[in-house]
PDB file of C-alpha atoms in Angstrom:
ATOM      1  CA  MET U 353      26.663  -4.364   9.335  1.00 87.00           C
ATOM      2  CA  TYR U 354      24.095  -6.268  11.414  1.00 94.00           C
ATOM      3  CA  LYS U 355      21.035  -4.360  10.175  1.00 91.00           C
ATOM      4  CA  LEU U 356      21.937  -4.523   6.471  1.00 90.00           C
ATOM      5  CA  ILE U 357      23.643  -7.925   6.130  1.00 93.00           C
ATOM      6  CA  LEU U 358      23.471 -10.234   9.151  1.00 95.00           C
ATOM      7  CA  LYS U 359      19.833  -9.622  10.129  1.00 97.00           C
ATOM      8  CA  PRO U 360      18.481 -10.571   6.657  1.00 96.00           C
ATOM      9  CA  LEU U 361      20.692 -13.700   6.650  1.00 96.00           C
ATOM     10  CA  PHE U 362      19.400 -14.724  10.064  1.00 96.00           C
ATOM     11  CA  ASP U 363      15.832 -14.089   8.897  1.00 97.00           C
ATOM     12  CA  ILE U 364      16.142 -16.435   5.921  1.00 97.00           C
ATOM     13  CA  SER U 365      18.028 -19.233   7.699  1.00 97.00           C
ATOM     14  CA  LEU U 366      15.842 -19.238  10.836  1.00 96.00           C
ATOM     15  CA  SER U 367      12.586 -18.945   8.870  1.00 97.00           C
ATOM     16  CA  LEU U 368      13.479 -21.856   6.607  1.00 97.00           C
ATOM     17  CA  THR U 369      14.511 -23.952   9.607  1.00 97.00           C
ATOM     18  CA  GLY U 370      11.342 -22.988  11.457  1.00 95.00           C
ATOM     19  CA  LEU U 371       9.091 -23.976   8.546  1.00 95.00           C
ATOM     20  CA  ILE U 372      10.770 -27.367   8.255  1.00 96.00           C
ATOM     21  CA  ILE U 373      10.556 -28.095  11.991  1.00 95.00           C
ATOM     22  CA  MET U 374       6.964 -26.881  12.318  1.00 94.00           C
ATOM     23  CA  SER U 375       5.689 -28.380   9.056  1.00 95.00           C
ATOM     24  CA  PRO U 376       3.670 -31.132  10.869  1.00 95.00           C
ATOM     25  CA  ILE U 377       1.946 -28.483  13.031  1.00 93.00           C
ATOM     26  CA  PHE U 378       1.475 -26.287   9.950  1.00 94.00           C
ATOM     27  CA  ILE U 379      -0.326 -29.099   8.103  1.00 95.00           C
ATOM     28  CA  ILE U 380      -2.527 -30.094  11.060  1.00 94.00           C
ATOM     29  CA  VAL U 381      -3.634 -26.499  11.743  1.00 93.00           C
ATOM     30  CA  MET U 382      -4.253 -25.911   8.037  1.00 94.00           C
ATOM     31  CA  ILE U 383      -6.519 -28.976   7.801  1.00 94.00           C
ATOM     32  CA  LEU U 384      -8.487 -28.030  10.941  1.00 91.00           C
ATOM     33  CA  LEU U 385      -9.025 -24.477   9.715  1.00 91.00           C
ATOM     34  CA  MET U 386     -10.105 -25.732   6.298  1.00 91.00           C
ATOM     35  CA  ILE U 387     -12.859 -27.664   8.076  1.00 88.00           C
ATOM     36  CA  TYR U 388     -13.945 -24.754  10.290  1.00 84.00           C
ATOM     37  CA  ASN U 389     -13.611 -22.018   7.637  1.00 84.00           C
ATOM     38  CA  ASN U 390     -15.272 -23.650   4.645  1.00 83.00           C
ATOM     39  CA  GLY U 391     -12.035 -24.613   2.926  1.00 86.00           C
ATOM     40  CA  LYS U 392     -10.243 -21.304   3.651  1.00 89.00           C
ATOM     41  CA  PRO U 393      -7.337 -21.885   6.064  1.00 93.00           C
ATOM     42  CA  PHE U 394      -5.395 -18.741   5.202  1.00 94.00           C
ATOM     43  CA  PHE U 395      -6.008 -15.034   5.678  1.00 91.00           C
ATOM     44  CA  LEU U 396      -4.336 -12.665   3.227  1.00 95.00           C
ATOM     45  CA  GLN U 397      -4.427  -8.901   3.646  1.00 95.00           C
ATOM     46  CA  LYS U 398      -2.554  -5.933   2.246  1.00 97.00           C
ATOM     47  CA  ARG U 399      -0.184  -4.358   4.776  1.00 97.00           C
ATOM     48  CA  PRO U 400       2.491  -1.642   4.523  1.00 98.00           C
ATOM     49  CA  GLY U 401       6.076  -2.829   4.873  1.00 98.00           C
ATOM     50  CA  LYS U 402       9.435  -1.099   4.721  1.00 97.00           C
ATOM     51  CA  ASN U 403       9.140   2.421   3.275  1.00 97.00           C
ATOM     52  CA  GLU U 404       5.355   1.856   3.265  1.00 97.00           C
ATOM     53  CA  ARG U 405       5.600  -0.581   0.347  1.00 98.00           C
ATOM     54  CA  ILE U 406       2.390  -2.629   0.253  1.00 98.00           C
ATOM     55  CA  PHE U 407       2.564  -6.419   0.408  1.00 98.00           C
ATOM     56  CA  LYS U 408       0.161  -9.230   1.298  1.00 97.00           C
ATOM     57  CA  VAL U 409       0.632 -10.694   4.764  1.00 97.00           C
ATOM     58  CA  ILE U 410      -0.359 -14.347   5.165  1.00 96.00           C
ATOM     59  CA  LYS U 411      -1.714 -15.762   8.429  1.00 95.00           C
ATOM     60  CA  PHE U 412      -3.885 -18.659   9.471  1.00 94.00           C
ATOM     61  CA  LYS U 413      -7.546 -17.620   9.303  1.00 91.00           C
ATOM     62  CA  THR U 414      -8.921 -17.599  12.856  1.00 88.00           C
ATOM     63  CA  MET U 415     -12.273 -15.958  12.089  1.00 87.00           C
ATOM     64  CA  ASN U 416     -15.113 -16.948   9.804  1.00 82.00           C
ATOM     65  CA  ASP U 417     -16.797 -14.588   7.317  1.00 81.00           C
ATOM     66  CA  LYS U 418     -20.259 -14.420   8.889  1.00 83.00           C
ATOM     67  CA  LYS U 419     -22.164 -11.203   8.142  1.00 85.00           C
ATOM     68  CA  ASP U 420     -25.247  -9.429   9.462  1.00 84.00           C
ATOM     69  CA  VAL U 421     -28.467  -8.843   7.515  1.00 83.00           C
ATOM     70  CA  ASN U 422     -26.920  -5.763   5.886  1.00 84.00           C
ATOM     71  CA  GLY U 423     -23.925  -7.676   4.570  1.00 81.00           C
ATOM     72  CA  ASN U 424     -21.447  -6.298   7.111  1.00 87.00           C
ATOM     73  CA  LEU U 425     -19.007  -8.573   8.906  1.00 84.00           C
ATOM     74  CA  LEU U 426     -20.030  -9.441  12.444  1.00 84.00           C
ATOM     75  CA  PRO U 427     -17.808  -8.258  15.349  1.00 83.00           C
ATOM     76  CA  ASP U 428     -14.535 -10.145  15.868  1.00 79.00           C
ATOM     77  CA  SER U 429     -15.841 -11.790  19.045  1.00 78.00           C
ATOM     78  CA  GLU U 430     -18.699 -13.386  17.096  1.00 82.00           C
ATOM     79  CA  ARG U 431     -16.533 -14.565  14.182  1.00 86.00           C
ATOM     80  CA  LEU U 432     -13.668 -16.070  16.189  1.00 85.00           C
ATOM     81  CA  THR U 433     -14.008 -19.864  15.881  1.00 82.00           C
ATOM     82  CA  LYS U 434     -13.095 -22.335  18.653  1.00 84.00           C
ATOM     83  CA  VAL U 435     -10.132 -23.621  16.682  1.00 87.00           C
ATOM     84  CA  GLY U 436      -9.235 -20.046  15.752  1.00 86.00           C
ATOM     85  CA  GLN U 437      -9.304 -19.022  19.410  1.00 88.00           C
ATOM     86  CA  PHE U 438      -6.799 -21.768  20.263  1.00 89.00           C
ATOM     87  CA  VAL U 439      -4.613 -20.957  17.261  1.00 90.00           C
ATOM     88  CA  ARG U 440      -4.582 -17.262  18.216  1.00 87.00           C
ATOM     89  CA  LYS U 441      -3.944 -17.991  21.899  1.00 84.00           C
ATOM     90  CA  THR U 442      -0.905 -20.120  21.052  1.00 87.00           C
ATOM     91  CA  SER U 443       0.232 -17.657  18.326  1.00 87.00           C
ATOM     92  CA  LEU U 444       0.163 -20.477  15.757  1.00 92.00           C
ATOM     93  CA  ASP U 445      -1.646 -18.079  13.418  1.00 91.00           C
ATOM     94  CA  GLU U 446       1.692 -16.318  12.881  1.00 92.00           C
ATOM     95  CA  ILE U 447       3.494 -19.368  11.402  1.00 95.00           C
ATOM     96  CA  PRO U 448       2.591 -18.666   7.731  1.00 96.00           C
ATOM     97  CA  GLN U 449       4.313 -15.277   8.012  1.00 97.00           C
ATOM     98  CA  LEU U 450       7.602 -17.169   7.834  1.00 97.00           C
ATOM     99  CA  LEU U 451       6.793 -17.293   4.112  1.00 97.00           C
ATOM    100  CA  ASN U 452       6.622 -13.482   4.108  1.00 98.00           C
ATOM    101  CA  VAL U 453      10.060 -13.425   5.725  1.00 98.00           C
ATOM    102  CA  LEU U 454      11.483 -15.748   3.056  1.00 97.00           C
ATOM    103  CA  LYS U 455       9.994 -13.489   0.368  1.00 96.00           C
ATOM    104  CA  GLY U 456      11.734 -10.476   1.899  1.00 96.00           C
ATOM    105  CA  ASP U 457       8.517  -8.657   2.852  1.00 97.00           C
ATOM    106  CA  MET U 458       9.079  -9.106   6.570  1.00 98.00           C
ATOM    107  CA  SER U 459      11.713  -9.799   9.197  1.00 98.00           C
ATOM    108  CA  LEU U 460      11.443 -12.133  12.174  1.00 97.00           C
ATOM    109  CA  ILE U 461      11.732  -9.148  14.497  1.00 98.00           C
ATOM    110  CA  GLY U 462      10.427  -5.632  13.891  1.00 97.00           C
ATOM    111  CA  PRO U 463       7.277  -3.494  14.255  1.00 98.00           C
ATOM    112  CA  ARG U 464       4.125  -5.441  13.407  1.00 96.00           C
ATOM    113  CA  PRO U 465       2.654  -4.702   9.955  1.00 97.00           C
ATOM    114  CA  LEU U 466      -0.674  -2.939  10.513  1.00 96.00           C
ATOM    115  CA  LEU U 467      -3.565  -1.919   8.282  1.00 96.00           C
ATOM    116  CA  VAL U 468      -3.020   0.216   5.187  1.00 97.00           C
ATOM    117  CA  GLU U 469      -5.765   2.613   6.280  1.00 96.00           C
ATOM    118  CA  TYR U 470      -3.703   3.579   9.335  1.00 97.00           C
ATOM    119  CA  LEU U 471      -0.964   5.175   7.211  1.00 97.00           C
ATOM    120  CA  PRO U 472      -2.491   8.705   7.077  1.00 96.00           C
ATOM    121  CA  LEU U 473      -3.121   8.628  10.847  1.00 96.00           C
ATOM    122  CA  TYR U 474       0.490   8.331  12.029  1.00 97.00           C
ATOM    123  CA  SER U 475       2.474  11.257  13.394  1.00 96.00           C
ATOM    124  CA  GLU U 476       5.849  11.970  11.776  1.00 96.00           C
ATOM    125  CA  LYS U 477       7.589  10.155  14.618  1.00 97.00           C
ATOM    126  CA  GLN U 478       5.291   7.145  14.393  1.00 97.00           C
ATOM    127  CA  LYS U 479       6.013   6.855  10.671  1.00 97.00           C
ATOM    128  CA  LYS U 480       9.565   5.813  11.568  1.00 97.00           C
ATOM    129  CA  ARG U 481       8.197   2.344  12.272  1.00 97.00           C
ATOM    130  CA  HIS U 482       8.238   1.874   8.500  1.00 98.00           C
ATOM    131  CA  ASN U 483      11.965   2.591   8.167  1.00 97.00           C
ATOM    132  CA  ILE U 484      12.663  -1.135   8.500  1.00 97.00           C
ATOM    133  CA  ARG U 485      10.914  -4.366   7.529  1.00 98.00           C
ATOM    134  CA  PRO U 486       7.964  -5.256   9.769  1.00 98.00           C
ATOM    135  CA  GLY U 487       8.326  -8.288  12.008  1.00 97.00           C
ATOM    136  CA  ILE U 488       6.456 -11.352  13.214  1.00 96.00           C
ATOM    137  CA  THR U 489       7.342 -10.307  16.750  1.00 96.00           C
ATOM    138  CA  GLY U 490       8.828  -7.127  18.142  1.00 96.00           C
ATOM    139  CA  TRP U 491       9.604  -4.926  21.135  1.00 97.00           C
ATOM    140  CA  ALA U 492       5.948  -3.921  21.494  1.00 95.00           C
ATOM    141  CA  GLN U 493       4.826  -7.568  21.339  1.00 93.00           C
ATOM    142  CA  VAL U 494       7.033  -8.612  24.266  1.00 94.00           C
ATOM    143  CA  ASN U 495       6.018  -5.529  26.247  1.00 93.00           C
ATOM    144  CA  GLY U 496       2.255  -5.842  26.236  1.00 88.00           C
ATOM    145  CA  ARG U 497       1.219  -6.848  22.703  1.00 83.00           C
ATOM    146  CA  ASN U 498      -2.506  -6.024  22.336  1.00 80.00           C
ATOM    147  CA  ALA U 499      -2.995  -5.177  26.018  1.00 84.00           C
ATOM    148  CA  ILE U 500      -1.287  -1.775  25.665  1.00 91.00           C
ATOM    149  CA  SER U 501      -2.539   1.407  24.002  1.00 91.00           C
ATOM    150  CA  TRP U 502      -1.769   2.245  20.393  1.00 94.00           C
ATOM    151  CA  GLU U 503       0.336   5.237  21.464  1.00 94.00           C
ATOM    152  CA  THR U 504       2.475   3.068  23.744  1.00 95.00           C
ATOM    153  CA  LYS U 505       2.796   0.418  21.061  1.00 96.00           C
ATOM    154  CA  PHE U 506       4.070   2.969  18.534  1.00 97.00           C
ATOM    155  CA  GLU U 507       6.528   4.367  21.083  1.00 97.00           C
ATOM    156  CA  TYR U 508       7.963   0.873  21.512  1.00 97.00           C
ATOM    157  CA  ASP U 509       8.133   0.418  17.729  1.00 98.00           C
ATOM    158  CA  VAL U 510      10.084   3.631  17.182  1.00 98.00           C
ATOM    159  CA  TRP U 511      12.322   2.868  20.170  1.00 98.00           C
ATOM    160  CA  TYR U 512      13.252  -0.425  18.521  1.00 98.00           C
ATOM    161  CA  VAL U 513      13.870   1.138  15.099  1.00 98.00           C
ATOM    162  CA  GLU U 514      16.268   3.657  16.650  1.00 97.00           C
ATOM    163  CA  ARG U 515      18.162   1.033  18.705  1.00 96.00           C
ATOM    164  CA  ILE U 516      18.104  -2.091  16.539  1.00 97.00           C
ATOM    165  CA  SER U 517      20.975  -4.471  17.361  1.00 97.00           C
ATOM    166  CA  PHE U 518      21.863  -8.156  17.490  1.00 96.00           C
ATOM    167  CA  MET U 519      21.622  -8.348  21.287  1.00 97.00           C
ATOM    168  CA  LEU U 520      18.246  -6.597  21.302  1.00 97.00           C
ATOM    169  CA  ASP U 521      16.905  -9.044  18.714  1.00 97.00           C
ATOM    170  CA  ILE U 522      18.172 -11.993  20.761  1.00 96.00           C
ATOM    171  CA  LYS U 523      16.412 -10.578  23.834  1.00 97.00           C
ATOM    172  CA  ILE U 524      13.127 -10.135  21.921  1.00 97.00           C
ATOM    173  CA  PHE U 525      13.438 -13.606  20.360  1.00 95.00           C
ATOM    174  CA  PHE U 526      13.611 -15.398  23.720  1.00 94.00           C
ATOM    175  CA  LYS U 527      11.099 -13.113  25.451  1.00 94.00           C
ATOM    176  CA  THR U 528       8.631 -13.979  22.667  1.00 93.00           C
ATOM    177  CA  PHE U 529       8.665 -17.666  23.633  1.00 88.00           C
ATOM    178  CA  PHE U 530       8.046 -16.710  27.256  1.00 87.00           C
ATOM    179  CA  LYS U 531       5.099 -14.471  26.326  1.00 85.00           C
ATOM    180  CA  VAL U 532       3.586 -17.108  24.033  1.00 82.00           C
ATOM    181  CA  PHE U 533       3.919 -19.752  26.758  1.00 78.00           C
ATOM    182  CA  LYS U 534       2.110 -17.500  29.251  1.00 75.00           C
ATOM    183  CA  SER U 535      -0.445 -16.368  26.622  1.00 68.00           C
ATOM    184  CA  GLU U 536      -0.040 -12.734  27.666  1.00 62.00           C
ATOM    185  CA  GLY U 537      -1.415  -9.685  25.850  1.00 57.00           C
ATOM    186  CA  ILE U 538      -3.432 -11.625  23.277  1.00 58.00           C
ATOM    187  CA  SER U 539      -6.305  -9.160  23.342  1.00 55.00           C
ATOM    188  CA  GLN U 540      -7.179  -5.735  24.655  1.00 54.00           C
ATOM    189  CA  LYS U 541      -9.424  -5.640  27.725  1.00 55.00           C
ATOM    190  CA  GLY U 542     -13.043  -5.967  26.630  1.00 53.00           C
ATOM    191  CA  GLN U 543     -12.075  -6.853  23.039  1.00 54.00           C
ATOM    192  CA  ALA U 544     -11.672 -10.128  21.134  1.00 50.00           C
ATOM    193  CA  THR U 545      -8.505  -8.711  19.575  1.00 60.00           C
ATOM    194  CA  MET U 546      -7.828  -4.956  19.731  1.00 72.00           C
ATOM    195  CA  GLU U 547      -9.884  -1.905  18.886  1.00 84.00           C
ATOM    196  CA  ALA U 548      -9.060  -0.071  15.670  1.00 88.00           C
ATOM    197  CA  PHE U 549      -6.542   2.791  15.631  1.00 91.00           C
ATOM    198  CA  ASN U 550      -8.442   6.033  14.973  1.00 88.00           C
ATOM    199  CA  GLY U 551      -5.578   8.504  15.118  1.00 87.00           C
ATOM    200  CA  ASN U 552      -3.697  10.290  17.863  1.00 85.00           C
ATOM    201  CA  ASN U 553      -5.438  12.269  20.583  1.00 72.00           C
TER     202      ASN U 553
END
């Protein structure tokens, strides 16, 4: 009942309300990033959603597109702009994903949508993270975010998928605000964001 009917209704109503309330912040951040990113405030990338269906996630663009002499993108730490660093630290870069929720690609709460190239690297158990819509925040995000290992993150994702409930979502929802306020787990130690997932050991 909750998973199939109530959760999608909550997603739509809360996302629409959130976009309306945060529209002034949305506009200000968009303008600042347009200035710092040569007129490109948004970052769109293909990600796997429920049942591994591919969709385009939309986020605020926190990194520029600077490349080395060979045409390869510079490391994340060198492309992260000052405005982008603030936007990432405050998790404002996630706001545009409310549009993904309204489109039905994502949920407010669920496993984070990761890169398409990771799909062949998951174990059978880890693939369960795609049994539901991905989320803007989730159990892994309020229990370490990018500061934990990939294996631990996937364990949290599957744990959530197997125990999804209204009370668990409420707990994650409020813990998210606490984590954002404390700016915890934004990046992995020694990384600007988090190192790539290269498969299980």
